[in-house]
Structures are given as C-alpha cells and as structure tokens.
PDB file of C-alpha atoms in Angstrom:
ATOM      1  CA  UNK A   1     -60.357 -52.893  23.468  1.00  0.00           C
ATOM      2  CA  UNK A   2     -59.836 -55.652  20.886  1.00  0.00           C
ATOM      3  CA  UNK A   3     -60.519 -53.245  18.234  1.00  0.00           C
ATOM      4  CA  UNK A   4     -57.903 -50.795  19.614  1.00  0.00           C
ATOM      5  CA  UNK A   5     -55.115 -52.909  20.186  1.00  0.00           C
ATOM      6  CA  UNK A   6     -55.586 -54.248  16.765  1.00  0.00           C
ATOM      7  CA  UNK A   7     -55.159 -50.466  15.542  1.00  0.00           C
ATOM      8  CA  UNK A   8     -52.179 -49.855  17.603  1.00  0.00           C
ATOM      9  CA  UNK A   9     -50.585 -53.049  16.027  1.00  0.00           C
ATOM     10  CA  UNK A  10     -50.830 -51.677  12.850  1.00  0.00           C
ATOM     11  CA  UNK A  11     -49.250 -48.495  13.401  1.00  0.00           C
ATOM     12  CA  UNK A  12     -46.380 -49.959  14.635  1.00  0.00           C
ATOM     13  CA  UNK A  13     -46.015 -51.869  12.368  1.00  0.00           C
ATOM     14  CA  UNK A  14     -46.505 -48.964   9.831  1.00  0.00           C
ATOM     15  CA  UNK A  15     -44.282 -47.230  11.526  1.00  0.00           C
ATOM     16  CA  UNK A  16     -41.739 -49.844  11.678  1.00  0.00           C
ATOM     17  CA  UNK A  17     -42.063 -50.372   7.820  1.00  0.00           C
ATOM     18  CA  UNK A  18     -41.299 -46.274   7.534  1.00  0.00           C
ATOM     19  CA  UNK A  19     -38.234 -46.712   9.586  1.00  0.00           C
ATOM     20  CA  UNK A  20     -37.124 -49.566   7.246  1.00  0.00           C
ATOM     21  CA  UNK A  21     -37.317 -47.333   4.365  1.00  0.00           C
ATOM     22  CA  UNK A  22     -35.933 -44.107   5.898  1.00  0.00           C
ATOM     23  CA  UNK A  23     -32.445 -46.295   7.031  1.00  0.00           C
ATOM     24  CA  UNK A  24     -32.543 -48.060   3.864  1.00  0.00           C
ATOM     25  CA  UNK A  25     -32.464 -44.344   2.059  1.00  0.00           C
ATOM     26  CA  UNK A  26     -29.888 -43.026   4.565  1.00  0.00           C
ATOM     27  CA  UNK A  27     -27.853 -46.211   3.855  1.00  0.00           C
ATOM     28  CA  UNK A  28     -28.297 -44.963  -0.001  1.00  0.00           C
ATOM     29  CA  UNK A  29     -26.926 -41.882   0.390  1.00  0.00           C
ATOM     30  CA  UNK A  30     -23.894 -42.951   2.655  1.00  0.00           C
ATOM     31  CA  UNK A  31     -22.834 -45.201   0.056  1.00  0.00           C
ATOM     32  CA  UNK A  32     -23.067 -42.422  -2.345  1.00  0.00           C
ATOM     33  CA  UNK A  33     -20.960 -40.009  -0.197  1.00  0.00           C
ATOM     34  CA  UNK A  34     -18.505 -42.458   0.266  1.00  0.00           C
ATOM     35  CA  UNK A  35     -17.962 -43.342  -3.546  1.00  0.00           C
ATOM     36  CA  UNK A  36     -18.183 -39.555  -4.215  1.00  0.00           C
ATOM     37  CA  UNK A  37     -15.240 -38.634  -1.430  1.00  0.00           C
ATOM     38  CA  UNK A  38     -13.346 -42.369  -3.047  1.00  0.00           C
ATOM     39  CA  UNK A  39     -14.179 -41.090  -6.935  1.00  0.00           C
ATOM     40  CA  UNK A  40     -13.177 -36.838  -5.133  1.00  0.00           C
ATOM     41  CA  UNK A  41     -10.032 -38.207  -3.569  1.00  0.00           C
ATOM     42  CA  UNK A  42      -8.735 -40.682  -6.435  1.00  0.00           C
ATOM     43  CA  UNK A  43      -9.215 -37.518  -9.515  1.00  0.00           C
ATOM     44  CA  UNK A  44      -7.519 -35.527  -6.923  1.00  0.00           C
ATOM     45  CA  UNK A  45      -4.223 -37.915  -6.735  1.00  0.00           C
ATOM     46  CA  UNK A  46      -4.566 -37.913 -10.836  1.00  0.00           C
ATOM     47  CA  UNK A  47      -4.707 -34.011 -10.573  1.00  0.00           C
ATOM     48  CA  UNK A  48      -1.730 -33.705  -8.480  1.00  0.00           C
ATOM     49  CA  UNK A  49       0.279 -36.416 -10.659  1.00  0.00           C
ATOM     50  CA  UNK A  50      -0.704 -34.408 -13.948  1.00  0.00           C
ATOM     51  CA  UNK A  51       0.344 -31.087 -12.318  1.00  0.00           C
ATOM     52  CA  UNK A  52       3.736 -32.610 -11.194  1.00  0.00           C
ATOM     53  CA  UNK A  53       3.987 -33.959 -14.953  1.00  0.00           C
ATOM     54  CA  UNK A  54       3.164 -30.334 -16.412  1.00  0.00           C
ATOM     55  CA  UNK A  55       5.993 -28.781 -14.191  1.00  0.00           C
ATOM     56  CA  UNK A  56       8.339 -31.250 -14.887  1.00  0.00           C
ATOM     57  CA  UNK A  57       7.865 -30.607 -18.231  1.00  0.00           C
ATOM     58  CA  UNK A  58       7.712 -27.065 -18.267  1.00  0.00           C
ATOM     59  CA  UNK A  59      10.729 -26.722 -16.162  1.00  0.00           C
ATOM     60  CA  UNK A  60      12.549 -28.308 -18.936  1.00  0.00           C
ATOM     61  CA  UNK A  61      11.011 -26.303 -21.823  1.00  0.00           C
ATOM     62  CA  UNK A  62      12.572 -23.427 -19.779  1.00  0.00           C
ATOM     63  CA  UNK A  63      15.719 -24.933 -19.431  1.00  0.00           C
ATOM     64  CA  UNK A  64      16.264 -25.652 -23.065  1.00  0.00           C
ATOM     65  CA  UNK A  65      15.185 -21.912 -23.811  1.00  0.00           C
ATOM     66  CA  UNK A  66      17.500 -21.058 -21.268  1.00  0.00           C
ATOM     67  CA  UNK A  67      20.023 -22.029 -23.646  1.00  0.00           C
ATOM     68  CA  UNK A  68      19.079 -20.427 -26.406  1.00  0.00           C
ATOM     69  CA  UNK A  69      19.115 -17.112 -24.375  1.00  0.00           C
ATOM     70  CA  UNK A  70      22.149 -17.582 -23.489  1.00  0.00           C
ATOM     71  CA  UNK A  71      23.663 -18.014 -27.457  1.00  0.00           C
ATOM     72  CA  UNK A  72      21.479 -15.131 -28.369  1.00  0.00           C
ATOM     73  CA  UNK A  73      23.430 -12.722 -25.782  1.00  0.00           C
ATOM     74  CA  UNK A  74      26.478 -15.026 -26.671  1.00  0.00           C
ATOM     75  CA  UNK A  75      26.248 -13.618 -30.232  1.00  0.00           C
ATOM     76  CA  UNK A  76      24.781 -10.004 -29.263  1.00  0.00           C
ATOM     77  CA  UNK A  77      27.672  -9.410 -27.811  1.00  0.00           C
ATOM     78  CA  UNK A  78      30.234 -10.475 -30.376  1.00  0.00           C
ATOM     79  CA  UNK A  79      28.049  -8.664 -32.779  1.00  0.00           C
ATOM     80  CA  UNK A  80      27.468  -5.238 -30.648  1.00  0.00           C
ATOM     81  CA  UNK A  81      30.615  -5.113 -28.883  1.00  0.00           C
ATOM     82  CA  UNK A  82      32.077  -4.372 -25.906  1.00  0.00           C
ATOM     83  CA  UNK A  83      30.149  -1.083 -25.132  1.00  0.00           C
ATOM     84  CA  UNK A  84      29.131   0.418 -21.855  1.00  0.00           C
ATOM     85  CA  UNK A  85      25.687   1.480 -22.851  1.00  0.00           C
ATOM     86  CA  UNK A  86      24.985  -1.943 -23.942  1.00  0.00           C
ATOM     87  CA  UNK A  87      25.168  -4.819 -21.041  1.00  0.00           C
ATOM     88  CA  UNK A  88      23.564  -8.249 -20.081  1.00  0.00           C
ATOM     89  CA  UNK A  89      21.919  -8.313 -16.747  1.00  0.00           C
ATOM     90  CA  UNK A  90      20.908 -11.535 -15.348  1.00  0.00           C
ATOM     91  CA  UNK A  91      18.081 -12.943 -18.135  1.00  0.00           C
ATOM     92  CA  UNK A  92      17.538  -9.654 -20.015  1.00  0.00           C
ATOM     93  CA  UNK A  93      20.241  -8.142 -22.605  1.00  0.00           C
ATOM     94  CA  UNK A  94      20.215  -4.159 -21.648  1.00  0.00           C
ATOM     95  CA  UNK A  95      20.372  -1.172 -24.290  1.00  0.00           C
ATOM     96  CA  UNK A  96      20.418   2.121 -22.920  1.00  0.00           C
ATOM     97  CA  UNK A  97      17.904   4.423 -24.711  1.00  0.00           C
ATOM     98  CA  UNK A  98      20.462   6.791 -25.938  1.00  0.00           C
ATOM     99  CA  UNK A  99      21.527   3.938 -28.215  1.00  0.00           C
ATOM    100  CA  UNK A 100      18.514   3.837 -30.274  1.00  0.00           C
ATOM    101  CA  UNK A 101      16.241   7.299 -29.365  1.00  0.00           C
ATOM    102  CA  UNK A 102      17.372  10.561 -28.909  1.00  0.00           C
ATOM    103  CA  UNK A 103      15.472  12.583 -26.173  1.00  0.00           C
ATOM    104  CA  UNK A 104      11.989  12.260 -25.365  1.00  0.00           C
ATOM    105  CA  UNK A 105      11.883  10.616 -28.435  1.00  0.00           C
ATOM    106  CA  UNK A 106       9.941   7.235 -30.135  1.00  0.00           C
ATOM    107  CA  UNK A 107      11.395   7.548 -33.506  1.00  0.00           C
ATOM    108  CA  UNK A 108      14.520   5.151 -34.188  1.00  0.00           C
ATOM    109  CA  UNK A 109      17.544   7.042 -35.738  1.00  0.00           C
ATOM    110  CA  UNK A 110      20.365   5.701 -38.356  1.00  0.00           C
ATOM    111  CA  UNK A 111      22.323   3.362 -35.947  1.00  0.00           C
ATOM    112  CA  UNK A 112      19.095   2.499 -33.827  1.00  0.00           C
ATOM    113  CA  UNK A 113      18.144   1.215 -36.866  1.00  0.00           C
ATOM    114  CA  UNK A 114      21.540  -0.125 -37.639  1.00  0.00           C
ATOM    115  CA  UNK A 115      22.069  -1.722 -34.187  1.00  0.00           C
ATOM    116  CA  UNK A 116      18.266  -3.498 -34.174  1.00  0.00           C
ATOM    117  CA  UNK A 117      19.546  -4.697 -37.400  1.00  0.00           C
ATOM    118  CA  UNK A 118      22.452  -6.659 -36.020  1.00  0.00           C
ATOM    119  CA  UNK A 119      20.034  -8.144 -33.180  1.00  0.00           C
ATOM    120  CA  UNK A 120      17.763  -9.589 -35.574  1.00  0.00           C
ATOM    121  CA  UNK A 121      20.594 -11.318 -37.507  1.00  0.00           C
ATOM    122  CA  UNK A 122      21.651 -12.690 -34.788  1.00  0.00           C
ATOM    123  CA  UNK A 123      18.016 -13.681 -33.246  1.00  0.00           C
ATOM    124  CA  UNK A 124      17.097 -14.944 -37.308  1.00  0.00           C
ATOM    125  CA  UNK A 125      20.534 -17.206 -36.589  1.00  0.00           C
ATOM    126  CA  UNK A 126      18.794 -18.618 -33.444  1.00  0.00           C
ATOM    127  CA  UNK A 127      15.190 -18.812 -34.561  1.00  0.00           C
ATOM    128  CA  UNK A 128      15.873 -22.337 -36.217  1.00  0.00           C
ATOM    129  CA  UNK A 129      17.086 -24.148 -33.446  1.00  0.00           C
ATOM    130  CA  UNK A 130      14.432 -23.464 -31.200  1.00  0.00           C
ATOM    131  CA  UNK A 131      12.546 -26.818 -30.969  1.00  0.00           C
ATOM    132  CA  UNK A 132       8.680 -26.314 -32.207  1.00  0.00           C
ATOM    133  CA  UNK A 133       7.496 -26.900 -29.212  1.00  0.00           C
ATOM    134  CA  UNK A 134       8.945 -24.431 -27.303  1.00  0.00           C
ATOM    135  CA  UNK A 135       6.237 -21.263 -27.156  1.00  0.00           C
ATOM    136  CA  UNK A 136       9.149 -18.444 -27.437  1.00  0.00           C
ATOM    137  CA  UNK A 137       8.764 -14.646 -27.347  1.00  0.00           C
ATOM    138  CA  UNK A 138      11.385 -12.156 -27.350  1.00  0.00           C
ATOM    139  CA  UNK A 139       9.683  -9.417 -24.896  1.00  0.00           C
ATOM    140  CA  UNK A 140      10.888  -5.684 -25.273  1.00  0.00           C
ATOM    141  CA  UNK A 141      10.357  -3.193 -22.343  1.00  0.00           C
ATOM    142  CA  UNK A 142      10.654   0.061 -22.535  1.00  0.00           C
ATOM    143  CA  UNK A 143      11.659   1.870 -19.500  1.00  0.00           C
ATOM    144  CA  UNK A 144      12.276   5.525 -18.726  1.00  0.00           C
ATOM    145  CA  UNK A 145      13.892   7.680 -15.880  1.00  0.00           C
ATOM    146  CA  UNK A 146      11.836   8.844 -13.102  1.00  0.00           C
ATOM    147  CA  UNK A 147      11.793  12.608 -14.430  1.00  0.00           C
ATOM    148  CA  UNK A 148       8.117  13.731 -15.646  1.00  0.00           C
ATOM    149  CA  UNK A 149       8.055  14.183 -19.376  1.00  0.00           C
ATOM    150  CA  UNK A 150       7.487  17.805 -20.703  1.00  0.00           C
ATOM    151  CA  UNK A 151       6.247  16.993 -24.880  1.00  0.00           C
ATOM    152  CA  UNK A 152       3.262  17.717 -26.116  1.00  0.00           C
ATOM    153  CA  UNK A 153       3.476  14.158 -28.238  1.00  0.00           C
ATOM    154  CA  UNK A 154       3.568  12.054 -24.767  1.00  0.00           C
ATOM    155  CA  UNK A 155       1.748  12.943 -21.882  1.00  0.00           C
ATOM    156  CA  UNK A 156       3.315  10.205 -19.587  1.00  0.00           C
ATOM    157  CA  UNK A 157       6.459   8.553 -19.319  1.00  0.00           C
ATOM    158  CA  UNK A 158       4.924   5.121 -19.688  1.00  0.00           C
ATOM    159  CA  UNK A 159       3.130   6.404 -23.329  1.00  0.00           C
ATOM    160  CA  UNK A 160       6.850   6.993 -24.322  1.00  0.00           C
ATOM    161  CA  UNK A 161       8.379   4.278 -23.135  1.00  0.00           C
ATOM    162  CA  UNK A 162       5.488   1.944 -24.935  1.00  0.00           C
ATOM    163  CA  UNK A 163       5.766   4.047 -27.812  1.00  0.00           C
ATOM    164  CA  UNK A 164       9.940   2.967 -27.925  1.00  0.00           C
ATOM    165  CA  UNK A 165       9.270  -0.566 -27.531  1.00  0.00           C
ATOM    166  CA  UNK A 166       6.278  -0.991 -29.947  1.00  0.00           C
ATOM    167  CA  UNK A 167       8.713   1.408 -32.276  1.00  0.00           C
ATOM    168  CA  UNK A 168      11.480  -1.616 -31.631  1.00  0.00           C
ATOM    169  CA  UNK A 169       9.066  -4.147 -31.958  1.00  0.00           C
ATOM    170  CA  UNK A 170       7.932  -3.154 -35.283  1.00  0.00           C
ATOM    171  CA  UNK A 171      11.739  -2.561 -36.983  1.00  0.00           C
ATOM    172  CA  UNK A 172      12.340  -6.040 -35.695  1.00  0.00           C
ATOM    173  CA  UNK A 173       9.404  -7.354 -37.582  1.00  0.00           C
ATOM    174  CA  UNK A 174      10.632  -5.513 -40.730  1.00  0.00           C
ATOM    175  CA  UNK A 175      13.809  -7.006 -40.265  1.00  0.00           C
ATOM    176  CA  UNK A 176      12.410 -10.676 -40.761  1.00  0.00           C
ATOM    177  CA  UNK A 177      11.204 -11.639 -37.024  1.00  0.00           C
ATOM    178  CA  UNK A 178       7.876 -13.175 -36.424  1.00  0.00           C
ATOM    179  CA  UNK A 179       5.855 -10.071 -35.162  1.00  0.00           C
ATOM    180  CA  UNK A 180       3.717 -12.797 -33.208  1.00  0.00           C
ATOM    181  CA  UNK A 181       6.499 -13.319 -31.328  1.00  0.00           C
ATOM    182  CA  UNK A 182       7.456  -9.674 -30.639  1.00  0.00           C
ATOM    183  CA  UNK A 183       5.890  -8.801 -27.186  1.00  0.00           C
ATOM    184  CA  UNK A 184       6.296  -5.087 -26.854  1.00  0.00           C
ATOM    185  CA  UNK A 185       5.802  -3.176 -23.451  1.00  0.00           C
ATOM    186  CA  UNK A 186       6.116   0.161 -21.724  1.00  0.00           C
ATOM    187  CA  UNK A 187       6.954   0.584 -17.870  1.00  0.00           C
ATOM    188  CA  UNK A 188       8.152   3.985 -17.622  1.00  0.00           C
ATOM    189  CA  UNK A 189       9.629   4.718 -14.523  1.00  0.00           C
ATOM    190  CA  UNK A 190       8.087   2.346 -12.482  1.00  0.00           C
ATOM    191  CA  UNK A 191      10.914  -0.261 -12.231  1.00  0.00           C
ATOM    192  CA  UNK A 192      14.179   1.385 -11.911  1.00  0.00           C
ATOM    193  CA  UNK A 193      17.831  -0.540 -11.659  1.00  0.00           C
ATOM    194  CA  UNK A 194      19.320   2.822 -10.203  1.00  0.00           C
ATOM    195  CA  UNK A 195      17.331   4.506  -7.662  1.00  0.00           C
ATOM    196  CA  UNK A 196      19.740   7.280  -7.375  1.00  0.00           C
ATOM    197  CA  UNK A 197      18.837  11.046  -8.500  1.00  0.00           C
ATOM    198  CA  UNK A 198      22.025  11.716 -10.215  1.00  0.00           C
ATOM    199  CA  UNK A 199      22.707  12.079 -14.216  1.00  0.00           C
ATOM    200  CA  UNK A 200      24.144   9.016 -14.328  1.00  0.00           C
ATOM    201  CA  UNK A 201      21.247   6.921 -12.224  1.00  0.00           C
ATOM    202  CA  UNK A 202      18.778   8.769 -14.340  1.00  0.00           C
ATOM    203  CA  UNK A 203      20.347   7.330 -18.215  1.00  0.00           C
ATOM    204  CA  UNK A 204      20.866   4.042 -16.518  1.00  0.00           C
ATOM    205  CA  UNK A 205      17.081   3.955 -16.138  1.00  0.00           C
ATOM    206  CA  UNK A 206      16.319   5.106 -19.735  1.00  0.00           C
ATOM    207  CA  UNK A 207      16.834   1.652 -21.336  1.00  0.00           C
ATOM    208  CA  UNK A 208      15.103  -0.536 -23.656  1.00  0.00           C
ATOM    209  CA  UNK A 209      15.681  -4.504 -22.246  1.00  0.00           C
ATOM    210  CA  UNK A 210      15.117  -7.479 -24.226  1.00  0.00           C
ATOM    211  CA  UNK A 211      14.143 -11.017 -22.867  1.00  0.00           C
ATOM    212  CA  UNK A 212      14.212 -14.440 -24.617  1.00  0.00           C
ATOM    213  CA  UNK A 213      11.445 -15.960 -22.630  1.00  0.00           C
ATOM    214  CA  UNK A 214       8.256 -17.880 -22.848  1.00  0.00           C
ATOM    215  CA  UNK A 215       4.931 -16.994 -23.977  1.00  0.00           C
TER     216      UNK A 215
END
C-alpha cells in the first residue's frame, strides 16, 4: 500500500510538472499573438497613413496636369480654330475622323498631316513646363461609328480605329513628341457620344480624341 501511494505521488506530481509546462507554452504563444495583432495593427495604421500620403499626393500631380491640359486645348484651339468638326469635351480635345482620314481609311492625308502638325507645336510649347515628376501621356483613341466595316484591309472596326490612332501616334512622334509618351488605342464602336442611327450621329462617332493624362 506504501509502495502504491508512493507511485501515485509521483504521478501527480509528474503530472503537475506537465501542466506547468503546457500553461507556461500556452502563455508563450499568447504573448506572441498579442505582439503579432500589436506589431499587425500598428503596420496597418502606417499603411493607411502612407496610402492617405500617396493620394494626397497624387491628387495634386493631377491637379497640376490638369492645368497643363487645359493650356494645351487653350492653344489647340487658337491654333485649329473655331471649327465644328473639331471640339473640346470635358478632359479630351475631339477631332472628327473626317479631319484627318478619309473613309475606311488609316492613312493620314495633306491637312491630317497639316493639322497633327499644329497639335504638336502646340503640345512641343507645353512639354517644358510639365514638372519632371509628373508621369504624362497624351493618349489617342480611335473610335468609329457603329456601322460594320466592308474592306478587305480591316476586318473589324476596332482594327481600323487602332490602325488611325497608332497612324496619329506615329506622325506625332515624327513631329518631335516623345513616342514613349504617345499612348495609342482603338475602341471602335464600342463607346459612342451619339447613340442615334442618323448620318449625323454616325460622323459624330467617327472621331479620333486626345487626352493629356497620366501614365
């Protein structure tokens, strides 16, 4: 009996001394959690600070650019003229395609030419103020009317309407403009500004639209 009770002593106690080292582990590991949740919580405040940082700063990077646009279509206009077929709309300065194209057509004629001329004099005029920090672009998108094309050169409206901006694009570069900052693209007639089915909706839609923006 002696012998027994001497043996069930022990195990207590053996199993006391496993207890002791289980809550001392699960004491470990709390205190970890809780200085990973303090160390999760704190980088998250520093991640929302930097983020509010990075708007505020971007916002103003747009801002001054917003500027700028507005002196570029300032001086397109002077330059081009009070014309119907060419028009400023919100942030985007608005040829119609007639201007530069003729039908179905990627290939820039004599006053295209002429009038692409005149925009990158006035863009070349800009250019230099632009502080180096701002990331500008001058995008280009080429849009068409919602009528299927029927030319064996294109087989979609949005291959001709890439075709005219990359075709823009390019006698910009030519001209003297940064072709890194040429961003050329074709929508055909996916995002109308006239979704009437008259003559007059349809070469409202054929236009070629340029935006001072951001890259």
């Amino acid at each position: 009996l002696e012998s027994e009770k001497a043996d069930a002593e022990a195990e207590q106690r053996r199993v006391a001394g496993l207890n002791a080292e289980l809550q001392a582990k699960v004491d470990e590991l709390n205190a970890a959690l809780d200085a990973a949740l303090a160390d999760a919580a704190e980088r998250g405040a520093t991640i929302l600070q930097l983020r509010g940082k990075l708007n505020a700063a971007l916002a103003a990077k747009v801002g001054e650019l917003q500027g700028f646009r507005s002196e570029f279509f300032g001086r397109l206009r002077r330059i081009l003229g009070d014309r119907p077929d060419i028009r400023i709309e919100g942030d985007r300065f608005v040829l119609q395609s007639e201007v530069l194209f003729e039908t179905a057509k990627a290939e820039l004629g004599p006053d295209g030419r002429a009038g692409l001329k005149e925009i990158a004099a006035s863009l070349k005029e800009i250019i230099p103020l632009i502080p180096p920090g701002v990331d500008w672009a001058l995008r280009i998108d080429g849009h068409t009317d919602a009528r299927p094309i029927s030319n064996a050169e294109f087989r979609s409206n949005r291959e001709l309407s890439t075709a005219r901006a990359v075709a823009v694009a390019e006698a910009l570069a030519a001209e003297g403009i940064p072709a890194a900052r040429l961003l050329p693209a074709g929508f055909g007639e996916y995002h109308p500004i006239d979704d009437g089915r008259t003559p007059e909706a349809y070469r409202r839609n054929r236009r070629i639209e340029f935006k001072l923006t951001q890259r």
